[in-house]
Amino acid sequence: MTPLRLHNTMSGKVEQFVPLEAGHVRMYTCGPTVHDYSHIGNFRTFLFEDLLRRVLLQQGYRVTQVMNLTDVEDRIIKKSAEHGQTIDEFTEQYIEAFFQDLDTLRIQRAEHYPRATQHIFEMVSLIERLTENRHTYVADGSTYFRISSFPRYGALAHLDVSGLKAGARVDVDEYGKDDPRDFVLWKARKPGEQSWETPLGAGRPGWHIECSAMSMQYLGEQLDIHAGGVDLIFPHHEDEIAQSEGATGKTFARYWLHAEHLQDATGEKMSKRLRNFSTVRDLLAEGYTPRAIRYALLTGAHYRSPLAFSTELLKAADSAVKRLDEFAVRLGSVGDAEAPAEIRDRWDESLRDDLNLPAAVGHLFEFIKAFNPRLESGKATAEERAGAMAMLRHANRILDVIEFPEAVDAEVEKLIAERQTARDRRDFARADEIRQQLLGMGIQLDDTREGTRWKRIR
Ligand code: AMP
Ligand code: ZN
């Protein structure tokens, strides 16, 4: 068996993955900024992290994953003030929506979701450590990281910062790659802004310090994997490295993984700023299923390639998911078996090759295509069908989009029971609604003297 290989942005190469502690992976994934609903571009990155997590688990590792919730930064401060709300009041609705969307897309939960506002003092202590190590200075009441004090600055983004003007500094949370300057760790209070009283003065943290402080608190001073979208490489992750390593003197993260962007149909990055985004909620309202959205974002392209979002992509995903469902139905109820080694190895090997899910899915559909004629002609033995089913289940531990017949059966039985209760209390409107819902699932009901029977009509 080949080992797991992952692309490391730091080296620019695909490397064999070896965690610091045998059998245990410590992983930090930058989470959403909860100033609004996350869009499906954000979810492309979160789904890539779900893929990474599931592959690590399938490789037999224990995983401790942290995803922060950025609930204090420029836009949040501005928007909550505009709404006359505290930060907590304003962000609550979006935090709740974020967790709902995670469930909709069947993204596995991380072990910890720390919030920035609940870790202000950990950030302050980290800044104090940086000050002891002579990496900071104060100007106009704000504390800055002096990047000339950290010679490795720019290593992740492969930047040349030698021509940098010393003392030039930046106060905003987001800025461009062509503008590396001393960045803010602690921002002095501005009138009308929510602030915290701390030994650094009244103010609030800059955006970058939260991830260094919280990763250290939950995962220790050194991580195995740090992940996010490519837009975070600079400045966010570069700044995280400076803050963490400037304080500890140790390598912060060993593997840096970055997902490419989801783009709109014209090739622009999907973003709030450009208003070219859709949310998960928008797509559900348009009638797309959660499974189609998950499948499209996960398998539409390898995570290191940009993916153009379109209705064709969603429609193709929808029909791929249906093909997988149908294959499961056709295999019928079969006993336990092992997946055939050849297809299983191809699938696993693709995933171990820097999480190449599109290739893995390609192999799976080839397998299905070759198997179907055997099913149709009745030549497939019970054992072969059981093997194919085992493969489908194996693939679904990563894909998580297939509805297996027995799961559908359970859902149908539940709805039929609910319909019976509605009829017993003479709520015929509800009973009829359930009949319609089942029809939508391709299930037809037949009320007989012995009770309600059902059959598939697709
Ligand atoms: P944010 O909520 O803006 O802090 O972003 C959350 C995550 O989504 C980060 O890892 C970003 O890198 C990622 N992200 C933002 N825009 C996109 C996009 N268009 N495609 C893929 N990932 C994105
Ligand atoms: Zn971060």
Coordinates of C-alpha atoms and ligand atoms in Angstrom, one line a residue:
M1 CA 0.0 0.0 0.0
T2 CA 1.3 3.4 -0.9
P3 CA 1.4 6.1 1.8
L4 CA -0.8 9.2 1.9
R5 CA 0.7 12.1 -0.1
L6 CA -0.4 15.7 0.3
H7 CA 0.6 18.9 -1.5
N8 CA 2.4 21.3 0.8
T9 CA 2.2 24.9 -0.1
M10 CA 5.3 25.6 1.9
S11 CA 7.5 23.3 -0.3
G12 CA 5.4 23.6 -3.4
K13 CA 5.6 19.8 -3.6
V14 CA 3.5 16.7 -3.0
E15 CA 5.0 15.1 0.1
Q16 CA 4.4 11.9 2.1
F17 CA 2.3 12.7 5.1
V18 CA 3.7 11.8 8.5
P19 CA 2.1 13.3 11.6
L20 CA 4.2 14.4 14.6
E21 CA 2.5 11.9 16.9
A22 CA 2.0 8.4 15.5
G23 CA -1.6 7.7 14.7
H24 CA -2.9 11.2 15.6
V25 CA -3.4 14.2 13.3
R26 CA -3.8 17.7 14.7
M27 CA -5.4 19.9 12.2
Y28 CA -6.4 23.6 12.1
T29 CA -8.8 24.8 9.5
C30 CA -9.6 28.5 9.2
G31 CA -13.4 29.0 9.7
P32 CA -16.0 31.4 8.5
T33 CA -16.1 35.1 9.2
V34 CA -19.6 35.3 10.6
H35 CA -20.7 38.7 9.2
D36 CA -23.2 37.1 6.8
Y37 CA -24.2 33.7 5.4
S38 CA -21.2 31.7 4.1
H39 CA -21.4 31.3 0.3
I40 CA -20.8 28.1 -1.7
G41 CA -17.3 29.2 -2.4
N42 CA -16.6 29.1 1.3
F43 CA -18.3 25.7 1.4
R44 CA -16.1 24.4 -1.4
T45 CA -13.2 25.0 1.0
F46 CA -15.0 23.5 4.0
L47 CA -16.0 20.5 1.8
F48 CA -12.3 20.0 0.8
E49 CA -11.5 20.0 4.5
D50 CA -14.3 17.4 5.1
L51 CA -12.7 15.3 2.4
L52 CA -9.3 15.6 4.0
R53 CA -10.7 14.7 7.4
R54 CA -12.6 11.7 6.1
V55 CA -9.5 10.4 4.2
L56 CA -7.4 10.8 7.3
L57 CA -9.9 8.9 9.4
Q58 CA -10.1 6.2 6.7
Q59 CA -6.3 5.9 6.8
G60 CA -6.8 5.0 10.5
Y61 CA -5.7 8.2 12.1
R62 CA -7.4 9.8 15.1
V63 CA -8.1 13.4 14.1
T64 CA -8.4 16.5 16.3
Q65 CA -9.7 19.3 14.1
V66 CA -10.2 22.9 15.1
M67 CA -12.2 25.4 13.1
N68 CA -12.3 28.9 14.5
L69 CA -15.3 31.2 14.1
T70 CA -14.1 34.7 13.3
D71 CA -16.6 36.8 15.1
V72 CA -14.6 40.0 15.5
E73 CA -13.0 41.8 12.5
D74 CA -13.5 45.0 10.5
R75 CA -16.8 44.1 8.7
I76 CA -18.4 42.6 11.8
I77 CA -17.5 45.6 13.9
K78 CA -19.0 47.9 11.2
K79 CA -22.2 45.9 10.5
S80 CA -23.0 45.2 14.1
A81 CA -22.7 49.0 14.8
E82 CA -24.9 49.7 11.9
H83 CA -27.6 47.4 13.3
G84 CA -27.2 48.9 16.8
Q85 CA -26.3 45.4 18.1
T86 CA -23.4 44.0 20.1
I87 CA -21.1 41.7 18.2
D88 CA -22.6 38.7 19.9
E89 CA -26.2 39.7 19.0
F90 CA -25.2 40.4 15.4
T91 CA -23.2 37.2 14.8
E92 CA -25.5 34.7 16.5
Q93 CA -27.8 34.3 13.5
Y94 CA -24.9 33.6 11.2
I95 CA -23.2 31.2 13.5
E96 CA -26.5 29.3 13.7
A97 CA -26.9 29.4 10.0
F98 CA -23.4 28.1 9.5
F99 CA -24.0 25.0 11.5
Q100 CA -27.2 24.4 9.7
D101 CA -25.5 24.6 6.4
L102 CA -22.8 22.2 7.6
D103 CA -25.5 19.7 8.4
T104 CA -27.2 20.3 5.1
L105 CA -24.0 19.5 3.3
R106 CA -23.2 16.6 5.6
I107 CA -19.9 18.1 6.6
Q108 CA -18.5 16.2 9.6
R109 CA -18.1 18.3 12.7
A110 CA -14.7 19.4 13.9
E111 CA -13.8 18.6 17.5
H112 CA -13.6 22.3 18.4
Y113 CA -15.2 25.6 17.1
P114 CA -13.6 28.3 19.2
R115 CA -14.8 31.9 18.8
A116 CA -12.4 34.7 18.7
T117 CA -14.4 36.9 21.1
Q118 CA -14.0 34.2 23.8
H119 CA -10.2 34.0 23.5
I120 CA -9.2 37.7 23.8
F121 CA -7.0 37.1 26.7
E122 CA -5.1 34.2 25.1
M123 CA -4.5 36.6 22.2
V124 CA -3.2 39.3 24.6
S125 CA -0.8 36.8 26.3
L126 CA 0.5 35.7 22.9
I127 CA 1.1 39.4 21.9
E128 CA 2.9 39.9 25.2
R129 CA 5.2 36.9 24.4
L130 CA 5.9 38.4 21.0
T131 CA 6.8 41.7 22.7
E132 CA 9.2 39.8 25.0
N133 CA 10.8 38.4 21.9
R134 CA 11.1 41.9 20.4
H135 CA 8.8 41.3 17.5
T136 CA 6.4 44.2 18.2
Y137 CA 6.2 47.9 18.5
V138 CA 3.4 50.3 19.4
A139 CA 2.2 53.2 17.3
D140 CA -0.8 55.4 17.9
G141 CA -1.9 53.0 20.7
S142 CA -2.0 49.9 18.4
T143 CA 0.5 47.1 18.6
Y144 CA 2.2 45.9 15.3
F145 CA 4.3 42.9 14.3
R146 CA 7.6 44.1 12.9
I147 CA 8.2 41.8 10.0
S148 CA 11.8 42.7 9.6
S149 CA 12.3 41.0 12.9
F150 CA 11.3 37.7 11.4
P151 CA 13.6 36.7 8.5
R152 CA 11.4 33.8 7.3
Y153 CA 8.5 36.2 6.6
G154 CA 7.2 35.5 3.1
A155 CA 8.3 31.9 3.0
L156 CA 4.8 30.4 2.6
A157 CA 3.7 32.9 -0.1
H158 CA 7.1 32.7 -1.7
L159 CA 7.5 36.5 -1.4
D160 CA 10.6 38.5 -1.6
V161 CA 10.3 41.1 1.1
S162 CA 13.9 42.4 1.0
G163 CA 12.9 45.7 -0.5
L164 CA 10.5 46.4 2.2
K165 CA 10.2 49.8 3.8
A166 CA 10.8 49.3 7.5
G167 CA 8.1 50.7 9.7
A168 CA 5.4 50.9 6.9
R169 CA 2.3 49.3 8.5
V170 CA -1.2 48.2 7.7
D171 CA -4.2 48.4 10.0
V172 CA -6.9 46.7 7.9
D173 CA -7.6 43.0 8.2
E174 CA -7.3 42.2 4.5
Y175 CA -4.7 43.4 2.1
G176 CA -3.0 42.4 -1.1
K177 CA 0.1 40.3 -1.8
D178 CA 1.9 43.2 -3.4
D179 CA 1.7 45.1 -0.1
P180 CA 3.5 43.2 2.7
R181 CA 3.9 45.5 5.6
D182 CA 4.0 45.4 9.4
F183 CA 0.6 44.1 10.4
V184 CA -1.6 45.0 13.3
L185 CA -1.9 42.6 16.3
W186 CA -3.9 44.8 18.6
K187 CA -6.0 47.8 17.4
A188 CA -6.5 50.8 19.6
R189 CA -10.1 51.5 20.4
K190 CA -11.9 53.8 18.1
P191 CA -15.0 55.8 19.2
G192 CA -18.2 53.8 18.8
E193 CA -16.4 50.4 18.4
Q194 CA -16.8 47.5 20.8
S195 CA -13.6 47.1 22.7
W196 CA -11.9 45.1 25.5
E197 CA -9.9 46.6 28.4
T198 CA -6.5 44.7 28.4
P199 CA -2.9 45.3 29.5
L200 CA -2.3 46.3 25.8
G201 CA -4.9 49.1 26.3
A202 CA -8.5 49.3 25.3
G203 CA -9.0 47.9 21.8
R204 CA -9.6 44.7 19.9
P205 CA -7.5 42.1 18.2
G206 CA -6.4 42.2 14.6
W207 CA -7.7 39.3 12.5
H208 CA -4.6 37.2 12.3
I209 CA -3.7 36.7 15.9
E210 CA -6.8 34.7 16.8
C211 CA -5.7 31.6 14.8
S212 CA -2.3 31.6 16.3
A213 CA -3.7 31.9 19.8
M214 CA -6.5 29.4 19.4
S215 CA -4.6 26.7 17.6
M216 CA -2.0 26.8 20.3
Q217 CA -4.6 26.5 23.0
Y218 CA -6.4 23.5 21.5
L219 CA -3.7 21.8 19.5
G220 CA -0.4 22.8 21.1
E221 CA 2.5 24.8 19.7
Q222 CA 3.0 22.6 16.6
L223 CA 0.3 21.3 14.2
D224 CA 0.4 18.7 11.6
I225 CA -1.9 20.3 9.0
H226 CA -3.1 23.8 8.5
A227 CA -5.7 24.4 5.8
G228 CA -7.8 27.0 4.1
G229 CA -8.6 28.6 0.8
V230 CA -5.7 29.9 -1.4
D231 CA -6.7 33.5 -0.6
L232 CA -5.6 32.9 3.0
I233 CA -1.9 32.2 2.0
F234 CA -1.2 35.9 2.1
P235 CA -1.4 37.7 4.3
H236 CA -3.4 35.6 6.8
H237 CA -1.3 32.4 7.0
E238 CA 2.0 34.2 6.5
D239 CA 1.1 36.3 9.5
E240 CA 0.0 33.3 11.5
I241 CA 3.4 31.8 11.0
A242 CA 5.2 34.9 12.0
Q243 CA 3.1 35.2 15.2
S244 CA 3.3 31.6 16.2
E245 CA 6.9 30.9 15.4
G246 CA 8.0 34.4 16.6
A247 CA 6.6 33.4 20.0
T248 CA 7.6 29.7 20.3
G249 CA 10.7 29.4 18.0
K250 CA 9.2 26.1 16.7
T251 CA 7.8 25.2 13.3
F252 CA 4.1 26.1 13.5
A253 CA 2.5 23.8 11.0
R254 CA 4.2 21.0 9.0
Y255 CA 1.8 20.7 6.1
W256 CA 0.0 23.7 4.6
L257 CA -3.0 22.8 2.4
H258 CA -4.9 25.2 0.3
A259 CA -8.0 24.8 -1.8
E260 CA -8.4 26.7 -5.1
H261 CA -11.4 29.0 -5.5
L262 CA -14.9 28.4 -6.7
Q263 CA -15.4 30.8 -9.5
D264 CA -18.5 32.3 -11.2
A265 CA -19.2 31.4 -14.9
T266 CA -16.9 34.2 -16.1
G267 CA -13.9 32.9 -14.1
E268 CA -14.0 35.4 -11.3
K269 CA -13.5 34.3 -7.7
M270 CA -16.9 33.9 -6.0
S271 CA -17.0 36.6 -3.3
K272 CA -19.2 38.7 -1.2
R273 CA -17.5 41.8 -2.5
L274 CA -18.2 41.1 -6.1
R275 CA -21.8 40.0 -5.3
N276 CA -21.4 37.0 -7.6
F277 CA -22.2 34.4 -5.1
S278 CA -24.9 31.9 -4.1
T279 CA -25.6 30.6 -0.7
V280 CA -26.6 27.0 0.1
R281 CA -30.0 28.4 0.9
D282 CA -30.3 30.1 -2.5
L283 CA -29.7 26.7 -4.2
L284 CA -32.1 24.8 -2.0
A285 CA -34.8 27.4 -2.8
E286 CA -34.0 26.8 -6.5
G287 CA -34.8 23.2 -6.0
Y288 CA -31.4 21.6 -5.9
T289 CA -30.9 18.9 -3.4
P290 CA -28.2 19.1 -0.6
R291 CA -26.7 15.9 -2.1
A292 CA -26.3 17.5 -5.6
I293 CA -24.7 20.6 -4.1
R294 CA -22.3 18.5 -2.0
Y295 CA -21.4 16.3 -4.9
A296 CA -20.8 19.2 -7.3
L297 CA -18.5 21.1 -4.9
L298 CA -16.6 18.0 -3.8
T299 CA -16.0 16.2 -7.1
G300 CA -16.4 19.0 -9.8
A301 CA -12.6 19.4 -9.8
H302 CA -9.5 18.4 -7.8
Y303 CA -9.2 20.7 -4.8
R304 CA -6.1 22.4 -6.2
S305 CA -7.8 23.4 -9.5
P306 CA -10.3 26.3 -9.8
L307 CA -13.9 25.2 -10.3
A308 CA -16.4 27.2 -12.3
F309 CA -19.8 27.1 -10.8
S310 CA -22.8 26.7 -13.2
T311 CA -26.2 25.2 -13.3
E312 CA -24.8 22.6 -15.7
L313 CA -22.4 21.5 -12.9
L314 CA -25.3 21.1 -10.5
K315 CA -27.4 19.3 -13.0
A316 CA -24.6 16.9 -13.8
A317 CA -24.1 16.3 -10.1
D318 CA -27.8 15.7 -9.6
S319 CA -27.8 13.0 -12.3
A320 CA -24.6 11.4 -11.0
V321 CA -26.1 11.1 -7.6
K322 CA -29.2 9.6 -9.1
R323 CA -27.1 7.1 -11.0
L324 CA -25.4 6.0 -7.8
D325 CA -28.8 5.7 -6.0
E326 CA -30.2 3.6 -8.9
F327 CA -27.2 1.4 -8.9
A328 CA -27.7 0.7 -5.2
V329 CA -31.4 -0.1 -5.8
R330 CA -30.6 -2.4 -8.7
L331 CA -28.1 -4.3 -6.6
G332 CA -31.0 -5.1 -4.3
S333 CA -30.6 -6.4 -0.8
V334 CA -27.4 -8.4 -0.6
G335 CA -25.4 -10.0 2.1
D336 CA -22.1 -8.8 3.5
A337 CA -19.0 -9.0 1.3
E338 CA -15.7 -7.4 0.6
A339 CA -15.4 -4.8 -2.2
P340 CA -13.5 -6.2 -5.2
A341 CA -9.8 -5.5 -4.6
E342 CA -9.2 -4.0 -8.0
I343 CA -11.7 -1.2 -7.8
R344 CA -11.2 -0.6 -4.1
D345 CA -7.5 -0.2 -4.6
R346 CA -7.9 2.2 -7.4
W347 CA -10.3 4.3 -5.4
D348 CA -8.1 4.4 -2.3
E349 CA -4.9 5.0 -4.3
S350 CA -6.5 8.0 -6.0
L351 CA -7.4 9.5 -2.6
R352 CA -4.0 8.8 -1.2
D353 CA -2.6 10.7 -4.2
D354 CA -3.2 14.2 -2.8
L355 CA -7.0 13.6 -2.4
N356 CA -7.7 13.0 -6.1
L357 CA -11.5 12.5 -5.7
P358 CA -12.4 13.3 -9.3
A359 CA -10.1 10.4 -10.4
A360 CA -11.6 8.1 -7.7
V361 CA -15.1 8.9 -8.9
G362 CA -14.0 8.3 -12.5
H363 CA -12.9 4.8 -11.5
L364 CA -16.1 4.2 -9.6
F365 CA -18.3 5.1 -12.6
E366 CA -16.2 2.9 -14.9
F367 CA -16.8 0.1 -12.5
I368 CA -20.6 0.7 -12.5
K369 CA -20.6 1.0 -16.3
A370 CA -19.0 -2.4 -16.6
F371 CA -21.2 -4.0 -14.0
N372 CA -24.6 -2.8 -15.3
P373 CA -24.8 -5.1 -18.3
R374 CA -24.1 -8.0 -16.1
L375 CA -26.9 -6.9 -13.8
E376 CA -29.3 -6.4 -16.7
S377 CA -28.6 -9.8 -18.2
G378 CA -28.9 -11.4 -14.8
K379 CA -25.4 -12.8 -15.0
A380 CA -24.1 -11.1 -11.9
T381 CA -24.0 -13.5 -9.0
A382 CA -25.3 -12.7 -5.5
E383 CA -21.7 -12.6 -4.4
E384 CA -20.7 -10.1 -7.1
R385 CA -23.6 -7.9 -6.3
A386 CA -22.7 -8.0 -2.6
G387 CA -19.1 -7.0 -3.5
A388 CA -20.4 -4.1 -5.7
M389 CA -22.6 -3.0 -2.8
A390 CA -19.6 -3.1 -0.4
M391 CA -17.7 -0.9 -2.9
L392 CA -20.5 1.6 -3.0
R393 CA -20.6 1.8 0.8
H394 CA -16.9 2.2 0.9
A395 CA -17.0 5.1 -1.6
N396 CA -19.9 6.6 0.3
R397 CA -17.9 7.0 3.5
I398 CA -16.2 9.8 1.6
L399 CA -18.9 10.9 -0.8
D400 CA -21.8 10.7 1.6
V401 CA -24.4 11.3 -1.1
I402 CA -25.9 7.9 -1.8
E403 CA -29.3 6.9 -0.4
F404 CA -29.2 3.2 0.0
P405 CA -32.5 1.3 -0.4
E406 CA -33.0 0.4 3.2
A407 CA -32.5 4.1 4.3
V408 CA -35.2 5.0 1.8
D409 CA -37.4 2.2 3.1
A410 CA -37.0 3.5 6.6
E411 CA -37.9 7.0 5.6
V412 CA -40.9 5.7 3.6
E413 CA -42.2 3.6 6.6
K414 CA -41.8 6.7 8.8
L415 CA -43.8 8.9 6.5
I416 CA -46.5 6.2 6.1
A417 CA -46.9 6.0 9.8
E418 CA -47.1 9.7 10.1
R419 CA -49.7 9.8 7.4
Q420 CA -51.7 7.2 9.3
T421 CA -51.6 9.3 12.4
A422 CA -52.8 12.3 10.4
R423 CA -55.7 10.3 9.0
D424 CA -56.6 9.0 12.5
R425 CA -57.1 12.5 13.6
R426 CA -58.9 13.3 10.4
D427 CA -56.2 15.7 9.2
F428 CA -56.6 14.8 5.5
A429 CA -54.7 17.8 4.3
R430 CA -51.6 16.6 6.0
A431 CA -52.2 13.0 4.9
D432 CA -52.4 14.2 1.4
E433 CA -49.3 16.3 1.7
I434 CA -47.4 13.2 2.8
R435 CA -48.7 11.2 -0.2
Q436 CA -47.5 14.0 -2.5
Q437 CA -44.1 14.1 -0.8
L438 CA -43.7 10.3 -1.3
L439 CA -44.7 10.6 -4.9
G440 CA -41.9 13.1 -5.2
M441 CA -39.6 10.4 -3.9
G442 CA -40.9 8.1 -6.6
I443 CA -43.1 6.1 -4.1
Q444 CA -46.7 5.3 -4.8
L445 CA -49.1 4.3 -2.0
D446 CA -51.9 1.9 -2.2
D447 CA -54.4 1.8 0.7
T448 CA -55.7 -1.7 1.1
R449 CA -57.8 -3.5 3.8
E450 CA -54.6 -4.9 5.2
G451 CA -53.1 -1.5 5.5
T452 CA -51.0 0.8 3.3
R453 CA -48.7 -0.7 0.7
W454 CA -46.1 1.1 -1.4
K455 CA -44.1 0.6 -4.5
R456 CA -41.4 2.3 -6.4
I457 CA -42.6 3.9 -9.6
R458 CA -39.3 5.3 -11.1
Ligands
AMP1 P1 -14.3 33.7 5.1 O1 -15.7 33.4 5.7 O2 -14.3 34.8 4.1 O3 -13.3 34.0 6.2 O4 -13.8 32.4 4.3 C1 -13.9 31.1 4.8 C2 -13.1 30.2 3.9 O5 -13.6 30.2 2.6 C3 -11.6 30.5 3.8 O6 -10.9 29.3 3.9 C4 -11.5 31.1 2.4 O7 -10.2 30.9 1.9 C5 -12.5 30.3 1.7 N1 -13.0 31.0 0.5 C6 -13.4 32.3 0.3 N2 -13.9 32.5 -1.0 C7 -13.8 31.3 -1.6 C8 -14.1 30.9 -3.0 N3 -14.6 31.7 -3.9 N4 -13.8 29.6 -3.3 C9 -13.3 28.7 -2.3 N5 -13.0 29.1 -1.1 C10 -13.2 30.3 -0.7
ZN2 ZN -6.9 31.6 10.3

